Amino acid sequence: MRDLTRHRLFWPVLALVLLLAVNAIATPTFLQVRMQDGHLYGSLVDIARNGAPVLLVALGMTLVIATRGIDLSVGAIAAIAGAVACVHIAGSPDPASAGTAITAITLALAVCILLGLWNGFLVSVLGIQPIIATLVLMTAGRGLAMLVTGGQITTVNNAFFKALGAGYFLTLPIAILVSLAVLAITGLITRRTALGMLVEAVGINPEASRLAGVRSRTIIWTVYVFSAFCAGLAGLMIAANTSAADANNAGLWIELDAILAVVIGGTSLAGGRFSLMGTLVAALFIQTLSTTIPTIGIPSETNYLFKAVVVIAVCLLQSPKARAAVWRRSNRSSLVKAGRA
Amino acid sequence: MTTATASDVSGRSFVDRLKGYSPPSQVLPVLATFALLVGMFGVGSIRYEGFASPQVVLNLFVDNAFLIVLAVGMTFVILTGGIDLSVGSVVALSTMIAASTLRAGWPPTMAVLAVLVTGTTLGLAMGLVIHYFEVQPFIATLAGMFLARGLCYLISVESIPIKDETFQSLSAASITLPGELYVTPTVLISLLVVAIAAWVLHMTRFGRTVYAVGGSESSAMLMGLAVARVKVGVYAISGFCSSLGGLLFALYMLSGYSLHAVGMELDAIAAVVIGGTLLTGGYGLVIGSLLGVLVLGTIQTFISFDGTLSSWWTKISIGVLLLVFVVLQRFFTRREVS
């Protein structure tokens, strides 16, 4: 039992299970999953499908945070990806064909990788603080997305492109399958090779790992490219789901949800430790939270309030100082104020 | 070694010394920002008719009074090496509290007081969490940002107009200057805030400790400075400035709305960085942040004068400027270290 509560996934999973239980009590049909027209339907499937973009962005963010960085530009990159894909499809001679959809997706992802290279260059070569380096693209990115769309909401009509966000494959939504595939590949590459350990080493001390023969600069550069790739894929899903590119609102505040997911999942913001499964559970938790709030009769706009409470709670749980303060009080051993150490 | 340096100095002629003169390094980035501002105005006045009129300059202050106040608060936080992401949300919350309390029939002074107390308390709470629980400023203020937006929605989802007579007359008021120029009372408030902030930073013990903490927190601690008071204090100051900025914004918009000031924290951070304050802390002037806000305002003016440029160029050019200044900062500090 003690080992169970100490497992790093224990608290996120417990929170998710509790939240699902609340939902199941509030709406008895919540846990039902039914087959209809060969697709799976139900609240759980909806949660997984709507949570797919956040999960993807959070996956990239997990690796960035593990190197003690942060990527604020993911929302803007998502908007750019959607804009590039939709403008390409709308401007092509054959806007409904599968070939157009594939070239659009490839083009959008290529642009995102370029943006990731840019972020990585600022952080790893010029040595600018990650929060500021990515702030540049966060500020300018939405402007660039609007430049691409000409300030309008570009709508497209392409069944193949739409499938990425709203389609089904083998009864399951494609969005879920894509994000789970990215999760699986990332897990394999980081945990079955030494790459994950190297990422953590760079997060603990970039200089020491460089001296130990780890190519810190390349690793840091790579995680930013990966983060931008994930953000781009998420942006494509968002655009495909609505068949439109909205440069202003696509992926708005997704960076905050993603950071929240990473932190709840047990990845330390101080770097050097990451948990992809934790991120998965936490991303589902956040999506369930946004779904729960309207279901139990609270206006959905207040979900920021709940997120704030969750962030504060998680940070205090992770903070050694806060833990020490609670521990001391329960032991009544000293009257030392918290934080005076 | 000391004697060698001394003889070097005494051996230099007056002309040599004049050649070797450079302004104090503290002022250098601010001068660069000022030069940029003057340069932009020069280009603007050549390209567009009527750009160089004094009223255009004054309008920069009128339209950005709230941002000046926000940037002042942000300067304090960034000088200690922190960051405050909650300012935009606190502005929105302030407009909401002002609008809803006035609608409920509170006297304007009470409404103003309620707004300022809420903002300062929120800032104070974030500061306490950051210092005593050692939570990163970035994540603690992120929680503050969510909290303030959530509270906005809790008050009302709809926009609330401000119909109070005092607020309306203040909003319409203008102070005439010689030469048919005018400014609004909000401009005076924002300039007063800049003056007080400059005084606090340079003439008080608190201000010197702010620079010391930004330079090196552990050294400041070992010197016996009141690190805790300053680290918590700067977030309280930033909270106060955000709520005051929110009041000015409420006067500018005459409404309270949950979606006011989305992303304004980025503008404030950009203004501070463009104003030459080092993001790692310990280095920068509040007057630089004022100039930074004016540069952002000039970009807006440029785009509205041009007419053919679309609004998104504002964001792109702010991003580019931010990049240039951050990269310059980087080379500047690197040279100093080596």
XYZ file of C-alpha atoms in Angstrom:
679
model
C 0.000 0.000 0.000
C 2.798 2.351 0.918
C 4.584 1.573 -2.338
C 1.374 2.241 -4.221
C 0.869 5.747 -2.773
C 4.509 6.517 -3.465
C 4.266 5.639 -7.148
C 4.592 8.819 -9.157
C 1.423 8.074 -11.111
C -0.678 7.449 -7.978
C -1.972 10.994 -7.407
C -2.787 11.863 -11.048
C -4.601 8.552 -11.560
C -6.489 8.957 -8.274
C -7.595 12.453 -9.310
C -8.758 11.199 -12.696
C -10.676 8.266 -11.172
C -12.351 10.541 -8.608
C -13.359 12.987 -11.328
C -14.795 10.178 -13.458
C -16.692 8.908 -10.396
C -18.193 12.365 -9.813
C -19.329 12.389 -13.433
C -20.756 8.882 -13.250
C -22.831 9.892 -10.216
C -23.976 13.197 -11.757
C -24.948 11.621 -15.087
C -25.576 7.859 -14.916
C -25.115 7.445 -18.679
C -21.621 8.952 -18.493
C -19.666 5.704 -18.568
C -21.729 4.157 -21.372
C -19.967 3.561 -24.667
C -22.188 2.427 -27.500
C -21.681 1.360 -31.100
C -23.452 3.375 -33.756
C -22.834 3.248 -37.512
C -19.655 1.309 -36.779
C -18.231 4.095 -34.545
C -17.833 4.200 -30.820
C -19.870 6.935 -29.166
C -20.045 8.161 -25.602
C -18.737 10.797 -23.204
C -15.496 8.894 -22.594
C -14.743 8.760 -26.324
C -15.512 12.486 -26.599
C -13.133 13.266 -23.760
C -10.360 11.271 -25.382
C -10.996 12.837 -28.803
C -11.184 16.436 -27.561
C -8.185 15.856 -25.330
C -6.021 14.607 -28.208
C -4.571 18.036 -29.221
C -3.720 18.935 -25.619
C -2.115 15.512 -25.163
C 0.031 15.978 -28.260
C 1.196 19.451 -27.262
C 1.829 18.230 -23.719
C 4.003 15.366 -25.023
C 6.326 17.803 -26.764
C 6.229 20.098 -23.752
C 7.176 17.206 -21.428
C 10.509 16.719 -23.169
C 11.154 20.467 -23.342
C 10.436 20.868 -19.627
C 12.630 17.841 -18.879
C 15.582 19.813 -20.283
C 14.655 22.646 -17.895
C 13.111 24.667 -20.707
C 9.631 25.820 -21.590
C 7.891 26.368 -24.914
C 5.318 29.155 -24.860
C 4.975 29.312 -28.616
C 3.029 26.061 -29.127
C -0.378 27.773 -29.386
C 0.915 30.133 -32.050
C 2.600 27.246 -33.902
C -0.681 25.301 -33.833
C -2.438 28.309 -35.376
C 0.248 28.625 -38.068
C -0.004 24.899 -38.922
C -3.782 25.134 -39.360
C -3.446 28.311 -41.403
C -0.779 26.904 -43.741
C -2.710 23.673 -44.347
C -6.076 25.358 -44.941
C -4.670 28.077 -47.206
C -2.810 25.456 -49.231
C -5.935 23.310 -49.642
C -8.134 26.299 -50.487
C -5.637 27.555 -53.059
C -4.891 24.237 -54.771
C -6.463 23.301 -58.146
C -8.069 20.168 -56.697
C -9.217 21.124 -53.177
C -11.060 17.880 -52.383
C -8.482 15.239 -53.281
C -6.463 13.084 -50.898
C -3.206 14.184 -52.543
C -3.908 17.823 -51.704
C -4.629 16.915 -48.085
C -1.364 14.992 -47.809
C 0.755 17.761 -49.354
C -1.011 20.319 -47.130
C -0.281 18.307 -43.994
C 3.342 17.727 -45.030
C 3.814 21.390 -45.861
C 2.300 22.515 -42.535
C 4.467 20.112 -40.535
C 7.561 21.211 -42.441
C 6.825 24.835 -41.553
C 6.389 23.811 -37.903
C 9.720 21.990 -37.899
C 11.349 25.169 -39.259
C 9.759 27.151 -36.422
C 11.016 24.531 -33.952
C 14.516 24.854 -35.410
C 14.238 28.604 -34.873
C 13.207 28.206 -31.198
C 15.943 25.635 -30.656
C 18.515 27.932 -32.283
C 17.616 30.804 -29.944
C 17.769 28.585 -26.858
C 20.676 26.254 -27.551
C 23.006 28.336 -29.737
C 22.353 31.899 -28.600
C 21.655 30.769 -25.035
C 18.566 32.933 -24.498
C 16.279 31.938 -21.603
C 13.657 29.527 -23.014
C 10.677 31.475 -21.646
C 11.786 34.621 -23.503
C 13.071 32.909 -26.642
C 9.696 31.244 -27.192
C 7.828 34.388 -26.114
C 9.123 36.002 -29.321
C 7.321 33.442 -31.475
C 4.302 33.450 -29.157
C 3.890 37.194 -29.780
C 4.736 37.191 -33.469
C 3.276 33.757 -34.327
C -0.386 34.712 -34.347
C 0.524 37.692 -36.488
C 2.278 35.322 -38.912
C -0.759 33.017 -38.947
C -2.969 35.985 -39.813
C -0.494 36.989 -42.494
C -0.922 33.510 -44.012
C -4.716 33.547 -43.910
C -4.976 37.241 -44.804
C -6.792 37.890 -41.533
C -9.777 35.779 -42.513
C -11.120 32.458 -41.293
C -10.216 30.155 -44.156
C -12.670 27.294 -44.566
C -11.917 24.177 -46.587
C -13.947 21.252 -47.834
C -11.712 18.226 -47.947
C -12.958 14.916 -46.536
C -9.442 13.506 -46.143
C -8.219 16.493 -44.197
C -11.342 16.539 -42.040
C -10.756 12.875 -41.145
C -7.649 13.860 -39.162
C -9.810 15.722 -36.662
C -13.250 14.199 -36.938
C -12.790 10.877 -38.761
C -12.905 7.283 -37.510
C -10.673 4.289 -38.161
C -11.469 0.806 -36.807
C -14.354 2.305 -34.734
C -12.011 4.754 -32.983
C -11.556 8.479 -33.737
C -8.393 9.053 -35.794
C -7.357 11.952 -33.532
C -6.995 9.550 -30.591
C -5.082 7.016 -32.646
C -2.650 9.624 -33.960
C -1.881 11.036 -30.530
C -1.526 7.566 -28.990
C 0.810 6.600 -31.813
C 2.972 9.662 -31.153
C 2.915 8.784 -27.437
C 3.978 5.196 -28.146
C 6.785 6.204 -30.506
C 8.042 8.854 -28.070
C 7.912 6.349 -25.225
C 9.833 3.766 -27.247
C 12.492 6.211 -28.370
C 13.053 7.793 -24.969
C 12.716 4.776 -22.709
C 14.050 1.941 -24.856
C 17.135 3.886 -25.884
C 19.422 6.100 -23.853
C 17.827 9.243 -25.268
C 15.411 9.719 -22.352
C 18.233 9.485 -19.867
C 20.322 11.941 -21.862
C 17.408 14.391 -21.935
C 17.139 14.107 -18.157
C 20.890 14.520 -17.778
C 20.802 17.737 -19.786
C 17.926 18.934 -17.601
C 19.866 18.326 -14.408
C 23.056 20.035 -15.531
C 23.692 20.940 -19.185
C 27.327 21.881 -18.573
C 28.183 18.707 -16.656
C 26.509 16.511 -19.247
C 28.388 18.303 -22.011
C 31.659 17.576 -20.209
C 30.550 13.982 -19.791
C 30.277 13.696 -23.555
C 26.541 14.284 -24.021
C 25.746 16.545 -26.947
C 23.596 18.926 -24.853
C 23.180 21.465 -27.616
C 21.856 18.943 -30.120
C 19.507 17.410 -27.552
C 18.075 20.773 -26.514
C 17.672 21.726 -30.153
C 15.900 18.443 -30.903
C 13.332 18.741 -28.109
C 12.231 22.163 -29.371
C 11.836 20.771 -32.880
C 9.835 17.849 -31.496
C 7.659 20.205 -29.455
C 6.931 22.326 -32.531
C 6.147 19.181 -34.556
C 3.645 18.015 -31.914
C 2.113 21.479 -31.733
C 1.763 21.535 -35.503
C 0.043 18.151 -35.532
C -2.309 19.364 -32.789
C -3.006 22.520 -34.783
C -3.865 20.407 -37.842
C -6.295 18.363 -35.724
C -7.988 21.505 -34.433
C -8.251 22.942 -37.938
C -9.463 19.620 -39.371
C -12.098 19.220 -36.687
C -13.780 22.461 -37.754
C -12.525 22.389 -41.374
C -11.356 25.951 -40.848
C -8.251 27.896 -39.852
C -8.924 30.578 -37.257
C -5.628 32.388 -36.775
C -6.841 34.224 -33.695
C -8.460 31.459 -31.694
C -7.022 28.119 -32.838
C -4.955 26.701 -30.003
C -5.533 29.752 -27.832
C -4.092 29.064 -24.353
C -3.256 25.483 -25.315
C 0.283 26.162 -24.024
C -1.119 26.751 -20.556
C -3.197 23.563 -20.628
C -0.167 21.649 -21.852
C 2.112 23.049 -19.134
C -0.594 22.240 -16.597
C -0.788 18.664 -17.902
C 2.973 18.255 -17.700
C 3.119 19.581 -14.139
C 0.173 17.500 -12.911
C 1.745 14.450 -14.559
C 4.689 14.657 -12.190
C 7.328 16.132 -14.516
C 9.394 18.566 -12.512
C 9.525 22.156 -13.806
C 13.095 22.263 -12.539
C 13.970 19.703 -15.230
C 15.739 16.397 -15.077
C 12.742 14.120 -14.589
C 9.817 13.342 -16.863
C 6.907 10.948 -17.093
C 5.100 10.468 -20.412
C 2.389 8.283 -18.827
C 1.871 10.974 -16.197
C 1.351 13.508 -18.986
C -1.199 11.191 -20.646
C -3.191 10.770 -17.425
C -2.999 14.481 -16.654
C -4.101 15.528 -20.160
C -7.138 13.265 -19.808
C -7.727 14.715 -16.325
C -7.756 18.288 -17.670
C -10.120 17.396 -20.503
C -12.421 15.546 -18.077
C -12.370 18.577 -15.786
C -13.482 20.887 -18.603
C -16.256 18.413 -19.451
C -17.336 17.896 -15.832
C -17.878 21.534 -14.935
C -20.856 22.172 -17.244
C -22.264 18.687 -16.527
C -22.635 19.314 -12.814
C -24.301 22.671 -13.441
C -21.491 25.206 -13.008
C -21.010 27.732 -15.850
C -18.253 26.404 -18.110
C -16.413 29.755 -18.115
C -15.412 29.233 -14.486
C -13.130 26.336 -15.437
C -10.192 28.781 -15.148
C -10.962 29.004 -11.454
C -10.756 25.237 -11.069
C -7.562 25.084 -13.095
C -6.045 27.744 -10.843
C -6.931 25.684 -7.768
C -5.409 22.573 -9.364
C -2.179 24.413 -10.298
C -1.801 25.803 -6.777
C -2.529 22.438 -5.168
C -0.078 20.570 -7.412
C 2.668 23.153 -6.920
C 2.280 23.040 -3.162
C 2.327 19.235 -3.247
C 5.542 19.328 -5.288
C 7.215 22.038 -3.241
C 9.583 20.546 -0.672
C 9.154 23.636 1.516
C 5.374 23.238 1.698
C 5.696 19.548 2.482
C 8.207 20.282 5.186
C 5.888 22.892 6.703
C 2.977 20.480 6.883
C 5.190 17.748 8.254
C 6.615 20.000 10.934
C 3.226 21.242 12.041
C 1.896 17.733 12.389
C 4.931 16.813 14.472
C 4.800 19.973 16.570
C 8.533 19.609 16.879
C 9.485 23.158 16.111
C 8.052 26.608 15.745
C 10.302 27.482 12.837
C 8.328 29.330 10.214
C 8.126 27.740 6.802
C 10.736 29.067 4.462
C 13.075 30.455 7.087
C 15.629 27.794 6.437
C 48.616 46.793 -10.125
C 46.768 49.589 -8.365
C 49.609 52.017 -8.938
C 49.802 51.114 -12.605
C 46.116 51.902 -13.061
C 46.462 55.144 -11.149
C 49.394 56.364 -13.266
C 47.467 55.352 -16.408
C 44.595 57.598 -15.441
C 46.738 60.553 -14.453
C 48.830 60.188 -17.590
C 45.853 60.578 -19.946
C 45.224 63.974 -21.400
C 41.844 65.711 -21.297
C 41.186 64.890 -24.993
C 41.935 61.219 -24.361
C 39.510 61.140 -21.517
C 36.869 62.850 -23.613
C 37.388 60.294 -26.375
C 37.172 57.455 -23.896
C 33.989 58.827 -22.315
C 31.010 56.532 -22.394
C 27.754 57.058 -20.510
C 27.161 54.859 -17.434
C 26.388 51.354 -18.656
C 23.064 51.457 -16.777
C 21.839 54.213 -19.100
C 23.161 52.773 -22.359
C 20.228 50.464 -23.249
C 17.754 53.212 -22.351
C 19.579 55.561 -24.712
C 19.342 52.886 -27.423
C 15.573 52.648 -26.879
C 15.288 56.435 -26.962
C 17.275 56.553 -30.191
C 14.956 53.909 -31.652
C 11.924 55.954 -30.641
C 13.318 59.139 -32.173
C 14.335 57.236 -35.294
C 10.851 55.751 -35.691
C 9.350 59.199 -35.315
C 11.788 60.573 -37.869
C 10.838 57.906 -40.405
C 7.144 58.409 -39.608
C 7.266 62.163 -40.071
C 9.005 61.784 -43.435
C 6.559 59.158 -44.679
C 3.256 60.436 -43.310
C 1.872 63.924 -43.168
C 0.968 65.103 -39.674
C 2.889 62.310 -37.932
C 5.316 64.630 -36.208
C 2.686 66.816 -34.530
C 2.987 67.188 -30.737
C -0.543 65.847 -30.262
C 0.466 62.523 -31.855
C 3.179 62.270 -29.223
C 0.727 63.104 -26.451
C -1.759 60.569 -27.800
C 0.888 57.890 -27.278
C 0.581 58.636 -23.575
C -3.228 58.956 -23.657
C -3.750 55.605 -25.410
C -1.159 53.699 -23.387
C -1.525 55.162 -19.888
C -2.666 51.795 -18.482
C 0.191 49.946 -20.165
C 2.723 52.390 -18.691
C 1.439 51.605 -15.193
C 1.521 47.848 -15.895
C 5.061 48.045 -17.264
C 6.208 49.912 -14.145
C 4.946 47.076 -11.911
C 6.475 44.492 -14.246
C 9.827 46.310 -14.093
C 9.984 45.780 -10.329
C 9.301 42.054 -10.732
C 11.749 41.544 -13.606
C 14.458 43.504 -11.741
C 14.384 40.812 -9.040
C 14.693 38.151 -11.751
C 11.038 37.082 -11.602
C 8.138 37.358 -14.010
C 4.439 38.158 -13.564
C 2.065 36.560 -16.061
C -1.074 37.557 -14.164
C -1.150 41.265 -15.019
C -3.509 41.032 -18.001
C -6.047 38.980 -16.051
C -5.797 41.305 -13.057
C -6.585 44.231 -15.384
C -9.703 42.389 -16.577
C -10.670 41.522 -12.994
C -10.207 45.173 -11.969
C -12.506 46.431 -14.723
C -15.049 43.792 -13.677
C -14.921 44.695 -9.977
C -15.142 48.416 -10.738
C -18.058 47.968 -13.127
C -20.025 45.575 -10.914
C -19.555 47.490 -7.647
C -20.537 50.758 -9.349
C -23.603 49.062 -10.811
C -24.472 47.860 -7.306
C -24.486 51.499 -6.222
C -21.188 51.746 -4.352
C -19.640 55.221 -4.146
C -16.737 55.558 -6.650
C -14.081 55.937 -3.935
C -15.164 52.629 -2.361
C -15.138 50.919 -5.764
C -11.623 52.204 -6.479
C -10.494 51.081 -3.045
C -12.005 47.624 -3.531
C -10.172 47.228 -6.866
C -6.807 48.330 -5.478
C -7.103 46.144 -2.383
C -8.051 43.073 -4.449
C -5.160 43.532 -6.885
C -2.606 44.135 -4.162
C -3.833 41.162 -2.119
C -3.631 38.886 -5.136
C -0.080 40.065 -5.859
C 0.864 39.663 -2.206
C -0.502 36.112 -2.140
C 1.491 35.178 -5.253
C 4.615 36.718 -3.741
C 4.168 34.734 -0.527
C 3.731 31.481 -2.457
C 6.778 32.249 -4.635
C 9.067 33.134 -1.772
C 8.014 30.850 1.061
C 7.100 27.735 -0.909
C 9.800 28.248 -3.549
C 7.341 27.797 -6.393
C 8.700 29.187 -9.677
C 7.390 32.732 -10.354
C 6.310 31.613 -13.791
C 3.986 28.874 -12.537
C 2.696 30.742 -9.468
C 1.671 33.759 -11.542
C 0.200 31.400 -14.135
C -2.107 30.144 -11.388
C -2.830 33.786 -10.491
C -3.708 34.428 -14.131
C -6.199 31.545 -14.197
C -7.602 32.585 -10.823
C -8.197 36.201 -11.868
C -9.864 35.203 -15.172
C -12.007 32.668 -13.329
C -13.097 35.302 -10.816
C -14.053 37.602 -13.732
C -16.384 34.964 -15.098
C -17.732 34.349 -11.610
C -18.774 38.021 -11.427
C -20.358 38.048 -14.854
C -19.932 36.464 -18.252
C -21.405 39.509 -19.989
C -19.789 42.902 -20.441
C -20.930 45.457 -17.835
C -21.082 49.128 -18.899
C -19.904 51.777 -16.420
C -22.593 54.452 -16.040
C -21.304 56.123 -12.884
C -21.146 59.924 -13.278
C -17.739 60.364 -11.628
C -16.159 57.730 -13.854
C -17.851 59.102 -16.952
C -16.778 62.677 -16.274
C -13.232 61.516 -15.462
C -13.159 59.544 -18.672
C -14.329 62.544 -20.724
C -12.102 65.030 -18.888
C -9.118 66.508 -20.635
C -6.441 68.918 -19.534
C -5.696 71.605 -22.090
C -2.077 72.487 -22.615
C -0.821 75.601 -24.415
C -0.931 75.320 -28.193
C -4.313 73.566 -28.475
C -2.885 70.349 -27.082
C -4.544 68.168 -24.503
C -3.906 65.187 -22.268
C -6.231 63.142 -20.053
C -6.008 62.836 -16.250
C -4.987 59.182 -16.725
C -1.726 60.370 -18.304
C -0.906 62.400 -15.204
C -1.606 59.371 -12.998
C 0.648 57.136 -15.089
C 3.496 59.676 -15.100
C 3.099 60.077 -11.343
C 3.447 56.291 -10.991
C 6.633 56.350 -13.093
C 8.058 59.162 -10.939
C 7.222 57.407 -7.664
C 8.649 54.124 -8.962
C 11.891 55.811 -10.017
C 12.119 57.446 -6.598
C 11.504 54.142 -4.774
C 14.057 52.283 -6.896
C 16.859 54.803 -6.578
C 16.332 56.678 -3.322
C 15.066 54.061 -0.870
C 16.501 51.033 0.856
C 13.740 48.893 -0.683
C 14.791 49.948 -4.194
C 18.457 49.183 -3.643
C 17.534 45.781 -2.246
C 15.463 45.106 -5.407
C 18.620 45.559 -7.523
C 20.674 43.533 -5.056
C 18.248 40.593 -5.109
C 18.218 40.687 -8.908
C 21.998 40.727 -9.031
C 22.395 37.730 -6.763
C 19.803 36.552 -4.306
C 22.188 34.534 -2.172
C 24.669 37.411 -1.916
C 21.850 39.749 -0.902
C 20.792 37.213 1.724
C 24.354 36.919 3.055
C 24.609 40.699 3.219
C 21.682 40.628 5.605
C 19.288 42.454 3.283
C 15.534 41.990 3.700
C 15.249 39.577 0.760
C 11.916 38.107 1.845
C 10.270 41.508 2.197
C 11.500 42.631 -1.216
C 10.660 39.424 -3.083
C 7.117 39.404 -1.729
C 6.900 43.192 -2.029
C 7.608 43.381 -5.769
C 4.695 41.058 -6.549
C 2.430 43.135 -4.295
C 3.621 46.247 -6.167
C 2.972 44.555 -9.490
C -0.507 43.537 -8.269
C -1.183 47.115 -7.182
C 0.047 48.495 -10.510
C -2.075 45.969 -12.424
C -5.214 46.969 -10.543
C -4.416 50.674 -10.986
C -3.779 49.966 -14.664
C -7.121 48.156 -14.676
C -8.843 51.262 -13.315
C -7.251 53.385 -16.044
C -8.303 50.776 -18.579
C -11.856 50.892 -17.187
C -11.804 54.670 -17.671
C -10.532 54.173 -21.227
C -13.141 51.552 -22.161
C -15.938 52.565 -19.740
C -16.905 48.933 -19.263
C -15.954 45.820 -17.364
C -15.477 42.627 -19.362
C -13.869 39.237 -18.713
C -12.168 39.284 -22.104
C -10.557 42.691 -21.673
C -6.766 42.787 -21.808
C -6.178 39.270 -23.139
C -2.432 38.938 -23.701
C -1.631 42.336 -22.203
C 0.998 40.674 -19.972
C 2.988 40.012 -23.139
C 2.839 43.688 -24.112
C 4.008 44.656 -20.628
C 6.906 42.172 -20.694
C 7.846 43.273 -24.218
C 7.835 46.935 -23.151
C 10.105 46.203 -20.196
C 12.544 44.186 -22.325
C 12.608 46.777 -25.111
C 13.215 49.349 -22.365
C 16.522 47.676 -21.632
C 15.773 45.814 -18.394
C 17.737 42.586 -18.158
C 15.493 39.532 -17.833
C 17.896 37.863 -15.474
C 17.374 40.764 -13.095
C 19.430 43.389 -11.362
C 19.809 45.770 -14.257
C 17.392 48.274 -15.766
C 15.595 51.555 -15.326
C 11.916 52.302 -14.961
C 12.211 55.167 -17.451
C 13.310 52.554 -20.001
C 10.013 50.722 -19.546
C 8.176 53.996 -20.179
C 10.124 54.390 -23.429
C 9.413 50.732 -24.253
C 5.663 51.365 -23.984
C 6.038 54.452 -26.196
C 7.868 52.348 -28.814
C 4.980 49.844 -28.826
C 2.543 52.765 -29.088
C 4.509 54.233 -32.002
C 4.246 50.915 -33.881
C 0.456 51.108 -33.474
C 0.440 54.735 -34.632
C 2.583 53.825 -37.634
C 0.122 51.167 -38.681
C -2.941 53.353 -38.217
C -1.292 56.218 -40.146
C -0.285 53.956 -42.990
C -3.734 52.502 -43.566
C -2.539 49.865 -46.041
C -0.752 47.779 -43.382
C -2.941 45.229 -41.647
C -3.315 45.058 -37.886
C -1.346 41.824 -37.577
C 1.847 43.657 -38.495
C 1.675 45.115 -34.975
C 2.187 41.675 -33.455
C 4.880 40.697 -35.921
C 6.858 43.900 -35.443
C 6.593 43.680 -31.638
C 7.922 40.119 -31.892
C 10.816 41.208 -34.112
C 11.718 44.117 -31.811
C 11.569 41.800 -28.800
C 13.903 39.408 -30.591
C 16.396 42.126 -31.512
C 16.550 43.440 -27.964
C 16.822 39.999 -26.376
C 19.659 39.015 -28.709
C 21.418 42.350 -28.078
C 21.049 41.793 -24.324
C 22.537 38.367 -24.737
C 25.656 39.621 -26.530
C 25.936 42.515 -24.107
C 25.979 40.260 -21.035
C 28.205 37.695 -22.697
C 30.829 40.358 -23.406
C 30.697 41.569 -19.823
C 31.229 38.059 -18.463
C 34.191 37.293 -20.695
